[in-house]
Coordinates of C-alpha atoms in Angstrom, one line a residue:
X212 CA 0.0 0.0 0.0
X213 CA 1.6 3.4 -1.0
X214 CA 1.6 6.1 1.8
X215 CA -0.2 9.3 1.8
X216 CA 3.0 11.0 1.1
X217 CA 4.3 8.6 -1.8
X218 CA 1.0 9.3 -3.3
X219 CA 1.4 13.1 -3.0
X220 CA 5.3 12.7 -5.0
X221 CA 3.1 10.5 -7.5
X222 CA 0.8 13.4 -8.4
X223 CA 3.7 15.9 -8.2
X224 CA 5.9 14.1 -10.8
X225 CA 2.7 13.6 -13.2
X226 CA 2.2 17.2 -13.4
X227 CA 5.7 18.4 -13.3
X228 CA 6.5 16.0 -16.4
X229 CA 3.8 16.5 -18.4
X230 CA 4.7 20.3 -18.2
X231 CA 8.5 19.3 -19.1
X232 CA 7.5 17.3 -22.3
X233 CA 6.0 20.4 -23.9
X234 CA 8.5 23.1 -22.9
X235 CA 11.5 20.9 -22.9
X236 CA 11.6 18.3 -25.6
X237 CA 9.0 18.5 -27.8
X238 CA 10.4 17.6 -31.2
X239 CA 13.6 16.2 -29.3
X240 CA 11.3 12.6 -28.7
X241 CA 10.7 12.2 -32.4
X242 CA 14.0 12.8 -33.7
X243 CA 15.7 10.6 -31.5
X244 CA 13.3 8.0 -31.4
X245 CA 11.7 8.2 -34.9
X246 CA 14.3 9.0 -37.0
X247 CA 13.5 9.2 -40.5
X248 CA 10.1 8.0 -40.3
X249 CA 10.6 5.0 -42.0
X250 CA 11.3 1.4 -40.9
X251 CA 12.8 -1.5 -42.3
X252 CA 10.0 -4.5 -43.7
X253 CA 11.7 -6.9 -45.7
X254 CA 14.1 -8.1 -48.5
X255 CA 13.0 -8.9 -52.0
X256 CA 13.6 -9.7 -55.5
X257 CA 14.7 -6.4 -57.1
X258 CA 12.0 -5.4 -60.3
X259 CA 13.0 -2.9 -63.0
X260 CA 11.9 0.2 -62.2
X261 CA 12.8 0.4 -58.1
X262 CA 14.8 2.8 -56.6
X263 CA 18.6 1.1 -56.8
X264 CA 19.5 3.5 -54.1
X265 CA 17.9 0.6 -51.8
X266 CA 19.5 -2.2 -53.1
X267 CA 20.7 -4.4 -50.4
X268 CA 24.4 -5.2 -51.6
X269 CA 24.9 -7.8 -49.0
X270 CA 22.0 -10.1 -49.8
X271 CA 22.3 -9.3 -53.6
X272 CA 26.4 -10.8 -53.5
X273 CA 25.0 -13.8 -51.6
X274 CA 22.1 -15.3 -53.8
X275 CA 23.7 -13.4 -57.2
X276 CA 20.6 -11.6 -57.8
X277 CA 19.5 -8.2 -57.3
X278 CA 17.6 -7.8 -54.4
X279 CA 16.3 -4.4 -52.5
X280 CA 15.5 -3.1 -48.9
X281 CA 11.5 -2.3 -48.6
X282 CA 10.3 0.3 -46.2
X283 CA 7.0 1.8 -44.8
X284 CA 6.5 4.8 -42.9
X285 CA 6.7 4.6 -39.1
X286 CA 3.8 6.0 -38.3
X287 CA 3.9 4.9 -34.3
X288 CA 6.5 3.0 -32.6
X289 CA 6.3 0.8 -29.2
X290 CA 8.5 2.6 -26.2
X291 CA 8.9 0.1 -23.4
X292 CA 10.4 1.2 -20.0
X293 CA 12.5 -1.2 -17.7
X294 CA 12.5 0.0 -14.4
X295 CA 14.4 -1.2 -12.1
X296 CA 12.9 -1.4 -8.7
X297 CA 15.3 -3.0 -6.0
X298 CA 16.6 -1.8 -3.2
X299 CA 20.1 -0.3 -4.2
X300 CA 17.3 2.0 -6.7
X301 CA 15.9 3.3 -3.2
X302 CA 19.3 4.9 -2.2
X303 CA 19.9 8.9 -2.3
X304 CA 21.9 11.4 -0.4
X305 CA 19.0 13.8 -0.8
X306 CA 20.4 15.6 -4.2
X307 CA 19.4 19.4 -4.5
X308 CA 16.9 19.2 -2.4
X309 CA 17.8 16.9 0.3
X310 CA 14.7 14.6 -0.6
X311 CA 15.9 13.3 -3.8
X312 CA 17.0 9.4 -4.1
X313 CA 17.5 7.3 -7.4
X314 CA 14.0 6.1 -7.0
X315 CA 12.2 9.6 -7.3
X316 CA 14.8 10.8 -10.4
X317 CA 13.5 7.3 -12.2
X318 CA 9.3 8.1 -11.9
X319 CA 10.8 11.9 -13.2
X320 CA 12.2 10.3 -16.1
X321 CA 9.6 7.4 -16.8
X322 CA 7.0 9.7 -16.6
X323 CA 8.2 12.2 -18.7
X324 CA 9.1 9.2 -21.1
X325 CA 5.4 7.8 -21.0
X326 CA 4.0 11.7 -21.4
X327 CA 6.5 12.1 -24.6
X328 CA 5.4 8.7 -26.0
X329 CA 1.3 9.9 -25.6
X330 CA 1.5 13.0 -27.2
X331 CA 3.4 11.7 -30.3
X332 CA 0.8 9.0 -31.0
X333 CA 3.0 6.1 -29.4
X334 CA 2.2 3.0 -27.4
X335 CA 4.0 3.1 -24.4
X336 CA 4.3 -0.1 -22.1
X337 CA 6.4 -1.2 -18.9
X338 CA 8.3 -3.9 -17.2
X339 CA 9.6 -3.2 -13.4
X340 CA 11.7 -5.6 -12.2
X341 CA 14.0 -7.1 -8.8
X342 CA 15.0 -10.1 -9.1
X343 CA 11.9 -11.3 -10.6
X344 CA 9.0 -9.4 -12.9
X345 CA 7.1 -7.3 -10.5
X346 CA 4.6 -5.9 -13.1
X347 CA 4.1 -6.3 -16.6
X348 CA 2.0 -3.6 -18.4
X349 CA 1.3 -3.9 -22.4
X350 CA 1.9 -1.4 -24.6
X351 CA -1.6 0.6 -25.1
X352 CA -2.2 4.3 -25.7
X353 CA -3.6 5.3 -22.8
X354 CA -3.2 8.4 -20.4
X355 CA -3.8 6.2 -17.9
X356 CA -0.6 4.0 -18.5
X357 CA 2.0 7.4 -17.6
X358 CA 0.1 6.2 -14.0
X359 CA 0.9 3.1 -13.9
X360 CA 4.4 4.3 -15.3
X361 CA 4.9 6.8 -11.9
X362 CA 3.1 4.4 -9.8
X363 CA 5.2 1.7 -10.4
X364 CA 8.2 3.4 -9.1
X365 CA 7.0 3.7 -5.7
X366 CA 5.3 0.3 -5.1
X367 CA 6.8 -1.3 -1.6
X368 CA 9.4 -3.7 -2.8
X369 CA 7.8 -5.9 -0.5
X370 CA 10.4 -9.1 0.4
X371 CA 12.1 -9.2 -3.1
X372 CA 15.3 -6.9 -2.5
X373 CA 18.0 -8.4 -5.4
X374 CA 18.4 -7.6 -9.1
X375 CA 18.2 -9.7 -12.3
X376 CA 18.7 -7.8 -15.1
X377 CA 19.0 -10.3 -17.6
X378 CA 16.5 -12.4 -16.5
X379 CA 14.3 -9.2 -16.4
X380 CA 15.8 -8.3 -20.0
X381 CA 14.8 -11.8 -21.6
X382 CA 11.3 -11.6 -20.7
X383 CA 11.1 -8.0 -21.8
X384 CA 12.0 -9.3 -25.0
X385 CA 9.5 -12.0 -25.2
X386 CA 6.8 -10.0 -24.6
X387 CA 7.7 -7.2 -27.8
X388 CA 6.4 -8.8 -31.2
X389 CA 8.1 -6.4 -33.0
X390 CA 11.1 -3.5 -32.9
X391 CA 11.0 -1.1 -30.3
X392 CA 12.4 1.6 -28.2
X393 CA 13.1 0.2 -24.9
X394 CA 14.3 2.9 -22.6
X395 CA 16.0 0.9 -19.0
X396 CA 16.3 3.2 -15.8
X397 CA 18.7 1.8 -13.0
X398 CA 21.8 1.8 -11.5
X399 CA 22.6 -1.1 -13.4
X400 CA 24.7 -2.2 -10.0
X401 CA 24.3 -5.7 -11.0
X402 CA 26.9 -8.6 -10.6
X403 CA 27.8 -10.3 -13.5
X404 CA 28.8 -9.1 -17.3
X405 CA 26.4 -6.3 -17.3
X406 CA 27.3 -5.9 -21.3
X407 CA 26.2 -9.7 -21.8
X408 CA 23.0 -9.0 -19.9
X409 CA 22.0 -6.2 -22.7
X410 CA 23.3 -6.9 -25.9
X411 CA 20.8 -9.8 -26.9
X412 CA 18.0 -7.2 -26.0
X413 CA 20.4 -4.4 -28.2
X414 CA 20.1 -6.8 -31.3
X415 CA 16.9 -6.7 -31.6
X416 CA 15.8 -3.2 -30.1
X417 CA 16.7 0.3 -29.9
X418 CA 18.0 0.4 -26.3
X419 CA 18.8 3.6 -24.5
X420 CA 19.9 3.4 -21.0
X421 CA 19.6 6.2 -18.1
X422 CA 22.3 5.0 -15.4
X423 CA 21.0 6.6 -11.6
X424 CA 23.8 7.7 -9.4
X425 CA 24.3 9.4 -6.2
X426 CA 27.4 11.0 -5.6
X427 CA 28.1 9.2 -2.2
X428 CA 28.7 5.9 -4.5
X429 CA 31.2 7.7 -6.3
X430 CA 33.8 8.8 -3.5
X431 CA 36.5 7.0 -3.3
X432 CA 36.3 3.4 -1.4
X433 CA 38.8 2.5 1.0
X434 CA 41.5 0.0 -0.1
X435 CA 41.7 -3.8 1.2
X436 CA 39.1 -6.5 2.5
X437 CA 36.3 -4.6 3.9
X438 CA 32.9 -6.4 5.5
X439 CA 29.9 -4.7 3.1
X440 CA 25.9 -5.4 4.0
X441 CA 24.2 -6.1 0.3
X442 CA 21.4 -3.5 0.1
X443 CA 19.6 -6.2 -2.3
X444 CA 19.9 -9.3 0.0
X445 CA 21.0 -8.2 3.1
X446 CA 24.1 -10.7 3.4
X447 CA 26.9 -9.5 5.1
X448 CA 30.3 -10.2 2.6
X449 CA 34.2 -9.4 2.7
X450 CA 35.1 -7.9 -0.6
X451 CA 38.1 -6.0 -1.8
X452 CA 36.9 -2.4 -2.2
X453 CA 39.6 -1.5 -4.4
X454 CA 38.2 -4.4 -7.1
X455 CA 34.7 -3.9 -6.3
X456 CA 35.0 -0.1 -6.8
X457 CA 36.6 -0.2 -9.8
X458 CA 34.2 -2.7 -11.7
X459 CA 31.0 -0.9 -10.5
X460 CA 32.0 3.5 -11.1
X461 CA 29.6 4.9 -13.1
X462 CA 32.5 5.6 -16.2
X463 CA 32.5 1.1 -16.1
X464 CA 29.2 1.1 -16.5
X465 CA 28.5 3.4 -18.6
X466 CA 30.9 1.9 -21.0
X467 CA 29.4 -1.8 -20.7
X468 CA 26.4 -0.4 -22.1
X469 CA 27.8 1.7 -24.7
X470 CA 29.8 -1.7 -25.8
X471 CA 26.8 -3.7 -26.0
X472 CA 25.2 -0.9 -28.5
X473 CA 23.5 1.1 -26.1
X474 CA 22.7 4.7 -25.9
X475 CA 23.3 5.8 -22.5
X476 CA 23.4 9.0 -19.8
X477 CA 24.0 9.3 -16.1
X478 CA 21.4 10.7 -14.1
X479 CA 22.6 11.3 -10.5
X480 CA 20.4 12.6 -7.7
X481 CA 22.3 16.1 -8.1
X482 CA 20.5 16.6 -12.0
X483 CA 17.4 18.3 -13.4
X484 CA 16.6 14.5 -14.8
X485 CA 14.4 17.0 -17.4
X486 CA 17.4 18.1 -18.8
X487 CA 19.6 15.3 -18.9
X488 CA 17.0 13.7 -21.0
X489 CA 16.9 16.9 -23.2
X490 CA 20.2 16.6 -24.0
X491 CA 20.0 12.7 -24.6
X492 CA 17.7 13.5 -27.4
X493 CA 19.5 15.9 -28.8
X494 CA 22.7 14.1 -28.7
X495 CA 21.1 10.7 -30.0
X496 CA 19.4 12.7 -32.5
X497 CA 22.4 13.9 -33.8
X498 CA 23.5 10.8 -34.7
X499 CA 20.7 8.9 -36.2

């Protein structure tokens, strides 16, 4: 059951988002997310009289023939959002100010996700995820669904604390029956090869990744064997700090995703999340 007060933030980030998509990033959405306007459909046979400017060169040197790339017009797309919901996702120093954690940044940015995806005519669906699916919501075109997008942030974690993002990933996959955007928002503090977890879902979608961060993970960890309570399972461990902080900074992150074929940003706690995702569009735009 969500508290008074969680409900309250809810209602606060819808409004606040919805304003940001209009004054913000109104054509940024499109032109990183729809591109051209046109989408890929199939191979075929080329006939005299198409446009040799989409002749497919590869397939054409395999079977000898000419063959050509067909298209349609990509009139809406599918954005899905992966939200990550487990504990580490609750952390935050307090940011600008002092109430702001990971987990409130993330509704900012999935709602304002879901209120972009609306007004352009999109389906918009979500997955939110521990170490297990914790909801599961179609793509429709509803107003109602940038709710369930918030909402879904602040749901009690209940007694599922851990992460698995590729499990998480695969049935994300499974459940698209075509190419998407999928937009994932979490500290991707996962154990593991975090750029094997993503690139089967890359493959296949247009993934974007927002990486949340505090800047109390980023100071500098002390050096030798130090005893560490998991915020996801709660097990005490004695890890080397020195290893441990190395494989999980933000720049190591980042650049597993970016390996796997990802576009990614950092959002810490400190940010205006509204702009950081302004200037993801217009950098991803850029280079479509």
């Amino acid at each position: 059951m969500l508290t008074p007060e969680e409900l309250r933030q809810i209602r606060r980030v819808s409004l606040q988002a919805g304003r940001k998509v209009d004054s913000l990033f109104a054509g940024g959405y499109r032109s990183a997310f729809k591109g051209r306007g046109m989408e890929f459909e199939e191979v075929r046979g080329y006939v005299p009289g198409d446009d040799v400017r989409h002749i497919d060169w590869n397939v054409t040197a395999r079977s000898q023939e000419p063959h050509i790339k067909e298209f349609r017009e990509e009139r809406e797309l599918t954005l899905m959002l992966g939200l990550d919901v487990s504990a580490s996702v609750r952390f935050g120093s307090g940011g600008r100010d002092g109430r702001t954690d990971k987990r409130l940044q993330q509704a900012r940015l999935a709602a304002a996700l879901a209120y972009a995806a609306i007004r352009n005519n999109d389906k918009v669906g979500l997955l939110a995820f521990t170490d297990h699916v914790e909801h599961l919501v179609p793509p429709r075109k509803t107003r109602g669904h940038v709710w369930q997008v918030i909402r879904s942030a602040f749901e009690p974690l209940g007694q599922r604390r851990g992460t698995d993002l590729g499990g998480a990933l695969t049935t994300l996959g499974r459940a698209l029956s075509r190419r998407a955007v999928v937009c994932l928002i979490s500290d991707f503090m996962v154990l593991g090869d975090l750029r094997a977890a993503v690139a089967p879902l890359a493959a296949r979608h247009r993934v974007h990744a927002f990486v949340l961060t505090d800047p109390v993970e980023e100071r500098r960890a002390p050096v030798g064997l130090v005893e560490l309570e998991d915020a996801e399972t709660g097990e005490l461990r004695l890890v080397d700090a020195a290893a441990l902080g190395a494989a999980w900074t933000v720049g190591a992150r980042v650049d597993a995703l970016r390996r796997a074929g990802v576009h990614t940003s950092v959002v810490s706690t400190t940010d205006d999340p509204f702009r950081v995702l302004q200037l993801h569009f217009q950098r991803v735009g850029a280079q479509r």
